[in-house]
mmCIF file of C-alpha atoms in Angstrom:
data_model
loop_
_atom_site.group_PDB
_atom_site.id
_atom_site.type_symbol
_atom_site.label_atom_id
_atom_site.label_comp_id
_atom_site.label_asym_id
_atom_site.label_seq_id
_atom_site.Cartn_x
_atom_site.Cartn_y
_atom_site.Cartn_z
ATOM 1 C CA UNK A 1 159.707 287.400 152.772
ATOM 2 C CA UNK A 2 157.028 286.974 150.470
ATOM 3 C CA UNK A 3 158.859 288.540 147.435
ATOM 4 C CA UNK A 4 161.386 286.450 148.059
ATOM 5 C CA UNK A 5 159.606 283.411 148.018
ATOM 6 C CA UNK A 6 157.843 284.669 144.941
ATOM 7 C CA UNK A 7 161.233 284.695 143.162
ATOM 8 C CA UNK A 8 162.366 281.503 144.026
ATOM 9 C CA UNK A 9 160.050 279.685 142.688
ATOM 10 C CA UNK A 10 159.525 282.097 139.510
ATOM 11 C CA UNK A 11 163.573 281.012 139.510
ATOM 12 C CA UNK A 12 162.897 277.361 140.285
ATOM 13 C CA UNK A 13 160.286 276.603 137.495
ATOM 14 C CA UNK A 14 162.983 278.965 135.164
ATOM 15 C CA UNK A 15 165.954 276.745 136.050
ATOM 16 C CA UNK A 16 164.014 273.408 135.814
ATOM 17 C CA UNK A 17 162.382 274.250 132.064
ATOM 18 C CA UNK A 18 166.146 275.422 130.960
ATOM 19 C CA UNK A 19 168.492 272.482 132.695
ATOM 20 C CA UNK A 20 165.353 270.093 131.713
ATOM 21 C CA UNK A 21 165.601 271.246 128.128
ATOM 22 C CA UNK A 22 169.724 271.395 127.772
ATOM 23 C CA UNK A 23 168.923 267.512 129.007
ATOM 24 C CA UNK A 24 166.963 266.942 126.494
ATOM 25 C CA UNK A 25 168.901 268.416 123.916
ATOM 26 C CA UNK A 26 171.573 266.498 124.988
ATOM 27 C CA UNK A 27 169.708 263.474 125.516
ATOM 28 C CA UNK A 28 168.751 263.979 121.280
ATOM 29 C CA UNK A 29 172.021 264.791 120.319
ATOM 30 C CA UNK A 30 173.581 261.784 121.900
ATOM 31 C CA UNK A 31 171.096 259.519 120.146
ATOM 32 C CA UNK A 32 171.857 261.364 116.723
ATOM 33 C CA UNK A 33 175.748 260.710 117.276
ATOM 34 C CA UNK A 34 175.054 256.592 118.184
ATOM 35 C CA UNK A 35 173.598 256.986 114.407
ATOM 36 C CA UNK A 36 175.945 258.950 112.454
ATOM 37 C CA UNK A 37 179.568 258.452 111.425
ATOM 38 C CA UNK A 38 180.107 258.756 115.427
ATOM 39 C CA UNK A 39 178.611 255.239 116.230
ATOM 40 C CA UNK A 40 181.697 253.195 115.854
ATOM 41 C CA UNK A 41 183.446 256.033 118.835
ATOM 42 C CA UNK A 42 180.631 256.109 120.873
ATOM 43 C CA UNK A 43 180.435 251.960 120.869
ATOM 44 C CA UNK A 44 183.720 251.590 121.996
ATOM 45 C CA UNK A 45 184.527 249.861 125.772
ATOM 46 C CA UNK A 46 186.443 252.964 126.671
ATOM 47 C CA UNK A 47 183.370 255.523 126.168
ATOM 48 C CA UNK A 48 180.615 252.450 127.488
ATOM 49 C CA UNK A 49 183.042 252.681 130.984
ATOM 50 C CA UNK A 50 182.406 256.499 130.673
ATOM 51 C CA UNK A 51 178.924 256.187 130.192
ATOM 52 C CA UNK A 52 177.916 253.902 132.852
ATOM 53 C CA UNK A 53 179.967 255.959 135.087
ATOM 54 C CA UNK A 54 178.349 259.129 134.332
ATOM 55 C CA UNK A 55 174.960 256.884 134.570
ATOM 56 C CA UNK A 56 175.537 256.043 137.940
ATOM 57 C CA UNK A 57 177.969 258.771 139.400
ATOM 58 C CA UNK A 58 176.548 261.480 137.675
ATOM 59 C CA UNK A 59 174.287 262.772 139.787
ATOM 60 C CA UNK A 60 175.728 264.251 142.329
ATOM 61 C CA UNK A 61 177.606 266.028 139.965
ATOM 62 C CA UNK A 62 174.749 267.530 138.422
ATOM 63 C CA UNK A 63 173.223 268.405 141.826
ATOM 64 C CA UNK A 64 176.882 270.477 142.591
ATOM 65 C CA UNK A 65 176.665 272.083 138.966
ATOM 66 C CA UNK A 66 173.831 274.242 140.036
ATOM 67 C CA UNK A 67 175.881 275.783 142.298
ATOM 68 C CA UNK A 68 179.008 277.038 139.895
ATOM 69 C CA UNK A 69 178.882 279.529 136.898
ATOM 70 C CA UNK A 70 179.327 278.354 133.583
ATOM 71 C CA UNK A 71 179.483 274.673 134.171
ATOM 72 C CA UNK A 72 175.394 273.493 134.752
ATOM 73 C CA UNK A 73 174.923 273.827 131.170
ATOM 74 C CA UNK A 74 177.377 271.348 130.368
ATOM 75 C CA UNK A 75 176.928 268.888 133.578
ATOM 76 C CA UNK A 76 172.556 268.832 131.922
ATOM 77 C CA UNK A 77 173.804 268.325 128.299
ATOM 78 C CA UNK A 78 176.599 265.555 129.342
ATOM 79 C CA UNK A 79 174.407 263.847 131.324
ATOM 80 C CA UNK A 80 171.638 264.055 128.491
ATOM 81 C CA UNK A 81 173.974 262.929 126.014
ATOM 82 C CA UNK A 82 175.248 259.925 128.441
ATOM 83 C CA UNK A 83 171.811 258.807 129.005
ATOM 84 C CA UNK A 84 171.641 259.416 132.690
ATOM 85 C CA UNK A 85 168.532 257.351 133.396
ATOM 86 C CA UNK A 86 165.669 260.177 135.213
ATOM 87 C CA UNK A 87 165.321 258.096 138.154
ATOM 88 C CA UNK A 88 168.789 259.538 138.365
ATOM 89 C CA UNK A 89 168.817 262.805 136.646
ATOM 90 C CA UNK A 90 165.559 264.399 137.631
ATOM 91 C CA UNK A 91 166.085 264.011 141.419
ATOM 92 C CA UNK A 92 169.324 265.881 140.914
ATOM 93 C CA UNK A 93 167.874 268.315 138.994
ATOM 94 C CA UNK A 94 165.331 269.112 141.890
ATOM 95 C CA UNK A 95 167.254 269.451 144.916
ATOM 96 C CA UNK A 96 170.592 271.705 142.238
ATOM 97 C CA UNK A 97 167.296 273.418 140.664
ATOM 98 C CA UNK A 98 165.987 274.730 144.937
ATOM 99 C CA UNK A 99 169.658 275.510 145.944
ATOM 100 C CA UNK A 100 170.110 277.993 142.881
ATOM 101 C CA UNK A 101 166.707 279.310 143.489
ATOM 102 C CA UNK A 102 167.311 280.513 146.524
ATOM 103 C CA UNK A 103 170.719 281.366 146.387
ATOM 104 C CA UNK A 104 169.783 283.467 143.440
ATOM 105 C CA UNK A 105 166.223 284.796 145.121
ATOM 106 C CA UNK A 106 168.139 285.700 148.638
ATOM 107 C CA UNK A 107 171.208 287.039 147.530
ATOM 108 C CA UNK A 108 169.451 289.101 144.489
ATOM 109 C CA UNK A 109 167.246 290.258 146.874
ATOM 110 C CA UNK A 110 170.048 291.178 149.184
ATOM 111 C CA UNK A 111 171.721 293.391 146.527
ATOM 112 C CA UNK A 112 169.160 294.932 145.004
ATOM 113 C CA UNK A 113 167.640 296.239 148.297
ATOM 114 C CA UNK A 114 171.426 297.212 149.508
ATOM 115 C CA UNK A 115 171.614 299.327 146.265
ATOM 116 C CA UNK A 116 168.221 301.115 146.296
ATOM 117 C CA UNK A 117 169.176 301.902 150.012
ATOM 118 C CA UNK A 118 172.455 303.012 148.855
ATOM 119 C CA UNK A 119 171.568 305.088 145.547
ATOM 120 C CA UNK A 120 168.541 306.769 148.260
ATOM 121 C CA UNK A 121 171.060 307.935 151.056
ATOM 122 C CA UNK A 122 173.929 308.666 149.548
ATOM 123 C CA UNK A 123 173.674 309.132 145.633
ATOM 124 C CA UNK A 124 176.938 309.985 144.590
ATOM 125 C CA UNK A 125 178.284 306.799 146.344
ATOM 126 C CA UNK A 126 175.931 305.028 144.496
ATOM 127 C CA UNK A 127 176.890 306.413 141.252
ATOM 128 C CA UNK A 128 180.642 306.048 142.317
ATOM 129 C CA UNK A 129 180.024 302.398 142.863
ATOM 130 C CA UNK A 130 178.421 301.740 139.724
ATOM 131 C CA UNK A 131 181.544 303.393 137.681
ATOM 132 C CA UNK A 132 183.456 301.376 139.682
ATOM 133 C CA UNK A 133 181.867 298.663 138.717
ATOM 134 C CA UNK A 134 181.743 299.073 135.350
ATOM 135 C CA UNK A 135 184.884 300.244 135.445
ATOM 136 C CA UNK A 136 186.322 296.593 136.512
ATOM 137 C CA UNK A 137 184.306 294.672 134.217
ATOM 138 C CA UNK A 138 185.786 296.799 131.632
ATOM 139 C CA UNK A 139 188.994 296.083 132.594
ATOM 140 C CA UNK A 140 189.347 292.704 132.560
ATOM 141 C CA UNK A 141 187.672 292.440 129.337
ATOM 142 C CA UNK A 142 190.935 294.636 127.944
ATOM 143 C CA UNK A 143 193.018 292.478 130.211
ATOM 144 C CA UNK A 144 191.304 289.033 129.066
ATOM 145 C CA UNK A 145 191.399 290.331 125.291
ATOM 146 C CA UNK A 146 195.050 291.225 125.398
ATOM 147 C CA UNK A 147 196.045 288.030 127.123
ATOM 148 C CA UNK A 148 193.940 286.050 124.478
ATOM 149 C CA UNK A 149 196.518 287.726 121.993
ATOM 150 C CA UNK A 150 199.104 287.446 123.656
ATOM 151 C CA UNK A 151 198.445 283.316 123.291
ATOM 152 C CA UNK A 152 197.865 283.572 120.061
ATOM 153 C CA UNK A 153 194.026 283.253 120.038
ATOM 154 C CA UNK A 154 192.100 284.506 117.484
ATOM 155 C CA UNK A 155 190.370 287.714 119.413
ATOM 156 C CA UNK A 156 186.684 288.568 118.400
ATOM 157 C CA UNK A 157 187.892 291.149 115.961
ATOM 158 C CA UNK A 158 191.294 291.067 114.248
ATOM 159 C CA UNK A 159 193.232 294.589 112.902
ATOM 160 C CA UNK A 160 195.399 294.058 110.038
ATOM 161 C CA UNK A 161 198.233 296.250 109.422
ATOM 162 C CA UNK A 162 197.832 297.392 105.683
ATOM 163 C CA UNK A 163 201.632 298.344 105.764
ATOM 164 C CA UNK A 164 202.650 294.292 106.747
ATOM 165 C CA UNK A 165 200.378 293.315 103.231
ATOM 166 C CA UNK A 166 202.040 292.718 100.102
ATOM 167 C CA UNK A 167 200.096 295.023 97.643
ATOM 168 C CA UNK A 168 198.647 293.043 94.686
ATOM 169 C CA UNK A 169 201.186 291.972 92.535
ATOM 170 C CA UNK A 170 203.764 291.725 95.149
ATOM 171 C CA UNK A 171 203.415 288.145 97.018
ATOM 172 C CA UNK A 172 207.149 288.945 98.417
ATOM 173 C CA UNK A 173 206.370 292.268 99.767
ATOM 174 C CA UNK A 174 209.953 292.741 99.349
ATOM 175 C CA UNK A 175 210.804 296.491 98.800
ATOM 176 C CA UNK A 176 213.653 295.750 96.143
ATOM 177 C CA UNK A 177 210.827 294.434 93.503
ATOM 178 C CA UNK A 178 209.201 297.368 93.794
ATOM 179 C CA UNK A 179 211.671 299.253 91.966
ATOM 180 C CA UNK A 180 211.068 299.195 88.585
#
């Protein structure tokens, strides 16, 4: 119990510096837009609605970000960048920072201690698991890349077929002006 508590608040003081800062940032980058080219936009009724919204509404929403993947960076920076007031913000940020914590601490725990007891009774299972494991991730990282073509998205690296490019002084790359 004790390592457990140790990692939840090593996790706790982790997740308050990082959503803390990605509130800051976005609490900067919101004031640099109400000064730039941006000002007229973010002036308007439409995003002042938004804004007082987010102001008051907001967190709850920030509290409920800690626990998804992928969206508590956003839900800190928007609500930065909105100018959630901290009376707000910070108590949000306390009670989504503990949940996290110890989800994180008791669950990692949980794993971990399954897999060392795993990988010390029964090695090749262990092993097996793993591949399997990596296995999967590999796969839908194929399946997510060829889906992203299959869209049309630009994937992280691009092949070009050398025979589909007209050679230098072709722009047709028409076979019938190659003849000379």
């Amino acid at each position: 119990m004790d390592e457990i508590a140790l990692a939840a608040g090593a996790l706790y003081v982790i997740v308050l510096l990082r959503a803390g800062g990605t509130f800051a940032v976005g609490w900067l980058a919101g004031a640099g837009a109400r000064r730039s080219r941006f000002a007229e936009r973010t002036s308007s009724a439409k995003f002042r609605r938004a804004e007082r919204a987010i102001q008051r509404w907001g967190a709850p929403v920030v509290a409920v970000s800690f626990l998804t993947v992928g969206f508590q960076t956003a839900a800190n920076f928007l609500a930065g960048s909105m100018r959630m007031p901290l009376s707000r913000y910070l108590p949000a940020l306390f009670v989504g920072g503990a949940a996290w914590a110890l989800i994180y601490a008791t669950a990692g725990f949980g794993i971990l201690k399954g897999l060392g007891r795993l990988f010390a009774e029964q090695t090749a299972l262990g092993v097996a698991g793993v591949v399997v494991l990596l296995l999967a991730a590999g796969g839908a990282l194929v399946y997510r890349r060829r889906r992203a073509v299959g869209m049309g998205e630009t994937p992280d690296a691009v092949v070009i077929d050398e025979a589909a490019v007209p050679s230098s002084g072709d722009a047709s790359g028409d076979a019938a002006s190659d003849k000379s």
